[in-house]
Short mmCIF file of C-alpha atoms in Angstrom, two decimals:
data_model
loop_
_atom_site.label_atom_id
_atom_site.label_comp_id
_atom_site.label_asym_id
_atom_site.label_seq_id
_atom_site.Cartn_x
_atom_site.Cartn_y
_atom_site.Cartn_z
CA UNK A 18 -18.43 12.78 4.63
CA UNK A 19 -15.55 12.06 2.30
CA UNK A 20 -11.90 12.46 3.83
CA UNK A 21 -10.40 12.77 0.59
CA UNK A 22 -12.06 14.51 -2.58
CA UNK A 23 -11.11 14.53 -6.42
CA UNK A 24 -13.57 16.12 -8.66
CA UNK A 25 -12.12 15.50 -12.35
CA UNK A 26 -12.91 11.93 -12.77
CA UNK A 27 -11.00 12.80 -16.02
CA UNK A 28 -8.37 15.15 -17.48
CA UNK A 29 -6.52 16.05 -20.91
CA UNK A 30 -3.21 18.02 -20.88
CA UNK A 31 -1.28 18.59 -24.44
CA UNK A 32 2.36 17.17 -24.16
CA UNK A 33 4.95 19.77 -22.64
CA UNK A 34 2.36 21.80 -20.86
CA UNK A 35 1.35 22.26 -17.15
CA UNK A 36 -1.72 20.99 -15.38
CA UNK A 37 -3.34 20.77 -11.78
CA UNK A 38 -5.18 17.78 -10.49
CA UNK A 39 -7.41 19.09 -7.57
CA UNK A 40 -7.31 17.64 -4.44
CA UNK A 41 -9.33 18.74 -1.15
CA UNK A 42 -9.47 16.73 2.32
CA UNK A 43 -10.72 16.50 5.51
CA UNK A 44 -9.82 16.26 8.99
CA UNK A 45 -9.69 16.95 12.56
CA UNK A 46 -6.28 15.79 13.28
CA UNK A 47 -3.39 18.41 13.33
CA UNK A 48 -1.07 15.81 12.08
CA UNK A 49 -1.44 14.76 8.99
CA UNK A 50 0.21 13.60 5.64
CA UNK A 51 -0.81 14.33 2.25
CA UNK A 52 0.38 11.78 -0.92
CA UNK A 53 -0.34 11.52 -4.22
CA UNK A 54 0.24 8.21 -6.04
CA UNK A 55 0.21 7.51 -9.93
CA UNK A 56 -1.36 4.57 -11.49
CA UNK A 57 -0.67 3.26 -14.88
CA UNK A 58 -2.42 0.56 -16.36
CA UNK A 59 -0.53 -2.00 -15.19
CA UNK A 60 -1.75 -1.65 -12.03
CA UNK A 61 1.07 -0.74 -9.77
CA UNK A 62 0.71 2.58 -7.19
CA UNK A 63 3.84 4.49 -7.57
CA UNK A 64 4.49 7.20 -4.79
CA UNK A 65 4.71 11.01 -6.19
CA UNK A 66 5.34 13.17 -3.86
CA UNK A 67 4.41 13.99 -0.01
CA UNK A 68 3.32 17.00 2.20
CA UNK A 69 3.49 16.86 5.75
CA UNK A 70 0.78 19.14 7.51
CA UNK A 71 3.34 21.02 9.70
CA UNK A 72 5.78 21.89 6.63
CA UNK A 73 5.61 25.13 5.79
CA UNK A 74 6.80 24.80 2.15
CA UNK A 75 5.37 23.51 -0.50
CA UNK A 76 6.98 19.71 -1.84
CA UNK A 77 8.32 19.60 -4.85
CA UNK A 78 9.78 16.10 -6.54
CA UNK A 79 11.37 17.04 -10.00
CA UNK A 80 8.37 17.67 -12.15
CA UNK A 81 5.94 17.13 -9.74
CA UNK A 82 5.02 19.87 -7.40
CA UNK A 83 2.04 19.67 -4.17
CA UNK A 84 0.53 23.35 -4.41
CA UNK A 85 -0.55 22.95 -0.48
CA UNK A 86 -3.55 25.54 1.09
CA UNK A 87 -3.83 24.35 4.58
CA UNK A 88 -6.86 26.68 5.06
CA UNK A 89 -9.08 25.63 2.45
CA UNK A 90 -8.07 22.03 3.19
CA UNK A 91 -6.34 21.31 -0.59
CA UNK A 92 -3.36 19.62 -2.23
CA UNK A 93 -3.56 20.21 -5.44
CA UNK A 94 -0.69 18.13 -7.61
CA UNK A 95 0.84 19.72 -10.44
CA UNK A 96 2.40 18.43 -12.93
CA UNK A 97 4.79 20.66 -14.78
CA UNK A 98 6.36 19.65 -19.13
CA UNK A 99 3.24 16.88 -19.08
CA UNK A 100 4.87 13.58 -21.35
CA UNK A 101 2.88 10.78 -22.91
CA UNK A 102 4.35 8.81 -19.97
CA UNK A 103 1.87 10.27 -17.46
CA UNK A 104 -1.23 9.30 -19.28
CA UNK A 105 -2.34 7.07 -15.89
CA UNK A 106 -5.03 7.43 -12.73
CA UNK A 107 -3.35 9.52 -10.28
CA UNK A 108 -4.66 9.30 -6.56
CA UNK A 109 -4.75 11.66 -3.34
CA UNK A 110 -4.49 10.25 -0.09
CA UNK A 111 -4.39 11.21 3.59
CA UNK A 112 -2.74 10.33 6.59
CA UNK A 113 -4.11 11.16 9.77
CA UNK A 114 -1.71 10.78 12.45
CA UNK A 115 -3.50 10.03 15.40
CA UNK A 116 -5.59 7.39 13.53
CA UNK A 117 -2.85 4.44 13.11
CA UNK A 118 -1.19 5.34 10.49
CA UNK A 119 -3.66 4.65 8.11
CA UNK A 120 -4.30 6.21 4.41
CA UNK A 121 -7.94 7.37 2.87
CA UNK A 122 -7.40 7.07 -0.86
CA UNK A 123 -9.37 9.67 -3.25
CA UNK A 124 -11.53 7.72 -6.40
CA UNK A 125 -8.47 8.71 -8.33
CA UNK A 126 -8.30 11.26 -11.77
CA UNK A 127 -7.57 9.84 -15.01
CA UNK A 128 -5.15 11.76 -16.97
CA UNK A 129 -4.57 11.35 -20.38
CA UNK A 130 -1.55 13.35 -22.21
CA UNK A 131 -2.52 14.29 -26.05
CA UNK A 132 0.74 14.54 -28.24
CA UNK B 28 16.67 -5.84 -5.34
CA UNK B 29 14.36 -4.69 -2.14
CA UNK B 30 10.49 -4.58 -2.92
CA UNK B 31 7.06 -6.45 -2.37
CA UNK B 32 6.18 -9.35 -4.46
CA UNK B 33 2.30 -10.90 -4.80
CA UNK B 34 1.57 -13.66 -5.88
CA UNK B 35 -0.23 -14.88 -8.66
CA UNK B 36 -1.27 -11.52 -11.15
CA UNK B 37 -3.96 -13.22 -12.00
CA UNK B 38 -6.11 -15.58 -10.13
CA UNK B 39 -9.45 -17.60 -10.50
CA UNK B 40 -11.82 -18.95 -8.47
CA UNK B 41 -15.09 -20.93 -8.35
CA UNK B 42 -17.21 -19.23 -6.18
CA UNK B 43 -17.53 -20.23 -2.64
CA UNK B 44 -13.89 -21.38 -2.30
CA UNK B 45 -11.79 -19.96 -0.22
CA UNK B 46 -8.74 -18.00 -1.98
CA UNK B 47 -5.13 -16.89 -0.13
CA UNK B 48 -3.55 -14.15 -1.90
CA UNK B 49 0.04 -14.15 -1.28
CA UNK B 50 2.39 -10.88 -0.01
CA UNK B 51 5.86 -11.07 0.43
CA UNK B 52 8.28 -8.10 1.38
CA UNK B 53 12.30 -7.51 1.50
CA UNK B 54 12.10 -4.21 2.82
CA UNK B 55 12.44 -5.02 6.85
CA UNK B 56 9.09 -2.44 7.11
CA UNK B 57 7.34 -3.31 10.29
CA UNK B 58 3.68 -2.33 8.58
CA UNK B 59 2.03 -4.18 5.93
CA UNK B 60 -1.36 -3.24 4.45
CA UNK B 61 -4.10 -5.07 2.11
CA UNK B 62 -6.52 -2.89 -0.09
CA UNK B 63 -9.22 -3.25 -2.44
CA UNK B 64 -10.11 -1.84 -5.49
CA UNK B 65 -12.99 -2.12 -7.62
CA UNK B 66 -12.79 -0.49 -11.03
CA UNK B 67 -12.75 3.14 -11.85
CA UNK B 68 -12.59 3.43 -8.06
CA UNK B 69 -9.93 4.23 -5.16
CA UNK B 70 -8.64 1.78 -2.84
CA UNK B 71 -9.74 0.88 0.07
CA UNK B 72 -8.70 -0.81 3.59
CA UNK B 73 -8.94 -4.26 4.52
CA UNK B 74 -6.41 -5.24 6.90
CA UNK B 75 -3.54 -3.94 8.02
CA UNK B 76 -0.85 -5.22 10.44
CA UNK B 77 1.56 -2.67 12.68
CA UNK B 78 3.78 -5.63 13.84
CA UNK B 79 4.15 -9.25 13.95
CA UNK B 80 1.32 -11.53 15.63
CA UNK B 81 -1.03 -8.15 15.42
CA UNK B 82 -3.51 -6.89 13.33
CA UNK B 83 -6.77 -4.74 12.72
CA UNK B 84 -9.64 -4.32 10.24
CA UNK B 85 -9.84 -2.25 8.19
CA UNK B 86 -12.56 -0.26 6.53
CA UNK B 87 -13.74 -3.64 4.46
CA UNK B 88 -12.63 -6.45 6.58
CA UNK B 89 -16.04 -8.48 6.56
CA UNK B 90 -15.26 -11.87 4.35
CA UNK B 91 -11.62 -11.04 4.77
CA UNK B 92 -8.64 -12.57 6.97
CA UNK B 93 -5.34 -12.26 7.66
CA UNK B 94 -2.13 -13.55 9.45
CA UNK B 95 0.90 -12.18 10.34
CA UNK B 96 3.69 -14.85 11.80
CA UNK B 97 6.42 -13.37 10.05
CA UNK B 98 7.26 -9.77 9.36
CA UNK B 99 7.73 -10.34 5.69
CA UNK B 100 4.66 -12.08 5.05
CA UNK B 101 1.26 -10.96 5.25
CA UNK B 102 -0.81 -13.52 3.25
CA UNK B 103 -4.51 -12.43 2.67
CA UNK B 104 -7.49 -15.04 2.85
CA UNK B 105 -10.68 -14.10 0.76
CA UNK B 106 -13.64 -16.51 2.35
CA UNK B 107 -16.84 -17.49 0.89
CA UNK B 108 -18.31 -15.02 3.05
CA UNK B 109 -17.20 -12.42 0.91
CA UNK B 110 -19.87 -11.63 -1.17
CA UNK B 111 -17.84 -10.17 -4.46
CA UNK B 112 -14.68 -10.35 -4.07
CA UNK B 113 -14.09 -10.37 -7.75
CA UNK B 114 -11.64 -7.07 -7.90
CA UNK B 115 -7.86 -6.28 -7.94
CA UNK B 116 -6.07 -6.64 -4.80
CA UNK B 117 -2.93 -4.47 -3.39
CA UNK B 118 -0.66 -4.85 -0.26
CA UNK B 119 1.51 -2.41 0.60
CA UNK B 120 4.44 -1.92 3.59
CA UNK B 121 5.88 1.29 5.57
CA UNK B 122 8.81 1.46 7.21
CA UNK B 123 8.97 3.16 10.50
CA UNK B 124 7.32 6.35 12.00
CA UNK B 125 10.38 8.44 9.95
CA UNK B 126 8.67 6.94 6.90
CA UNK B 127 5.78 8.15 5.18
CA UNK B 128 5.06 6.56 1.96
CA UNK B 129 3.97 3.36 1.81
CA UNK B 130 5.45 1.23 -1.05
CA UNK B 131 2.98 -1.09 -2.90
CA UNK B 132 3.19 -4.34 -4.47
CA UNK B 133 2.05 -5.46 -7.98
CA UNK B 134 -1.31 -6.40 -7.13
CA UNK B 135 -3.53 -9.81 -7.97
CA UNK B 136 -6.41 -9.44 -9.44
CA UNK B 137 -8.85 -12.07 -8.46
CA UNK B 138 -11.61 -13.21 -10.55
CA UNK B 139 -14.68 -15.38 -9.02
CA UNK B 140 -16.60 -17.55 -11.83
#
C-alpha cells in the first residue's frame, strides 16, 4: 500500500485566492512527521512547512497553512492569496520515526496559478 | 553561505560506464540522503548515510553505491548495473534529531546515450 497519497495529479487556482492540495498517509508508527515540499521547474525541493504527529495545533508558515486530521490520516496544505510564483509540483512526505529517519515522498501535485 | 552543492547539473553518459555524481554540504548535518526521480513522479530512496563510515539502502539501491569518508561528502556512484539510470538525481542532509526538514541540493540530472 502507498504511505503517502496525492490524488490531483493537477490543480488550477486564480491569483489571490485560496486552495487545498490533499494529502492522506499511512502508518503504524505513533511518531511521525508530516512535510510538504515545493518544486519549481528548476528542479530544487524547497521545504514548506512541517507537522509533527504529537502537535496538537495545526502549522502554519506565513501563507502556507497544514490543515492536519490525525484520524482520517490527512495533511492537507493550503495555500492562502495564491501568486503566479507558486505555479510548481508541490510534494507530501512522511516521516516515520521509528523507521530511521527516513521520508516517503507523495507523486507530487502540479499547481498552476492563472492570473 | 551554508547549503549543499552537486555537481555537474547536467551530465552524460555512454551507457555502461560507470558515473559518480558529486554531493557536497556546509551545513555540519550528520545525515545525508540520495533520491531518484523519474519524471512526473516523486522521489524516491537510494542511499542514505546517518554518520560517517555508515550507510544503508534505500528503497532503490540495486545499481547504486555510495561512500561516506567525510561528513560533508556523500558522492553517489551509478554502475552499469543500473539498468536506466537516465533521471534527475537529488541529495539532501538533516541536521540532528531536533531537526526535521531535510534541506536538498540542486540536483544532476543524468542522461545515458
Amino acid at each position: 500500500a502507498q504511505k503517502i497519497t496525492q490524488t490531483q495529479p493537477g490543480m488550477f487556482v486564480q491569483e489571490k485566492e485560496a486552495v487545498t492540495l490533499d494529502c492522506t498517509y499511512d502508518t503504524s508508527d505513533p511518531s511521525y512527521g508530516l512535510f510538504w515540499y515545493k518544486q519549481p521547474s528548476s528542479g530544487e525541493m524547497i521545504f514548506l512547512i512541517y507537522q509533527g504527529s504529537y502537535d496538537q495545533q495545526n502549522a502554519t508558515e506565513g501563507r502556507y497553512s497544514l490543515n492536519f486530521q490525525k484520524a482520517r490520516k490527512s495533511a492537507n496544505l493550503v495555500i492562502s492569496a495564491s501568486q503566479l510564483g507558486d505555479s510548481a509540483m508541490y510534494f507530501c512526505a512522511m516521516r516515520e520515526d521509528t523507521n530511521a529517519g527516513k521520508s516517503t515522498f507523495g507523486d507530487g501535485t502540479t499547481l498552476t496559478v492563472k492570473p | 553561505d551554508g547549503g549543499i552543492t552537486q555537481s555537474p547539473k547536467y551530465l552524460f553518459r555512454k551507457e555502461g560506464q560507470n558515473v559518480t555524481l558529486s554531493c557536497e554540504q556546509n551545513l555540519n548535518h550528520d545525515a545525508m540522503y540520495w533520491y531518484r526521480q523519474d519524471p512526473g513522479q516523486g522521489l524516491r530512496l537510494i542511499y542514505y548515510s546517518q554518520i560517517v563510515n555508515d550507510f544503508q539502502k534505500g528503497d532503490i539501491a540495486e545499481g547504486y553505491s555510495v561512500s561516506r569518508e567525510k561528513k560533508e561528502s556523500f558522492p553517489l556512484t551509478v554502475t552499469s548495473a543500473q539498468k536506466n539510470p537516465t533521471a534527475f538525481y537529488l541529495c539532501a542532509s538533516k541536521g540532528g534529531q531536533f531537526y526535521n526538514e531535510q534541506f536538498f541540493g540542486p540536483g544532476t540530472r543524468l542522461t545515458v546515450l
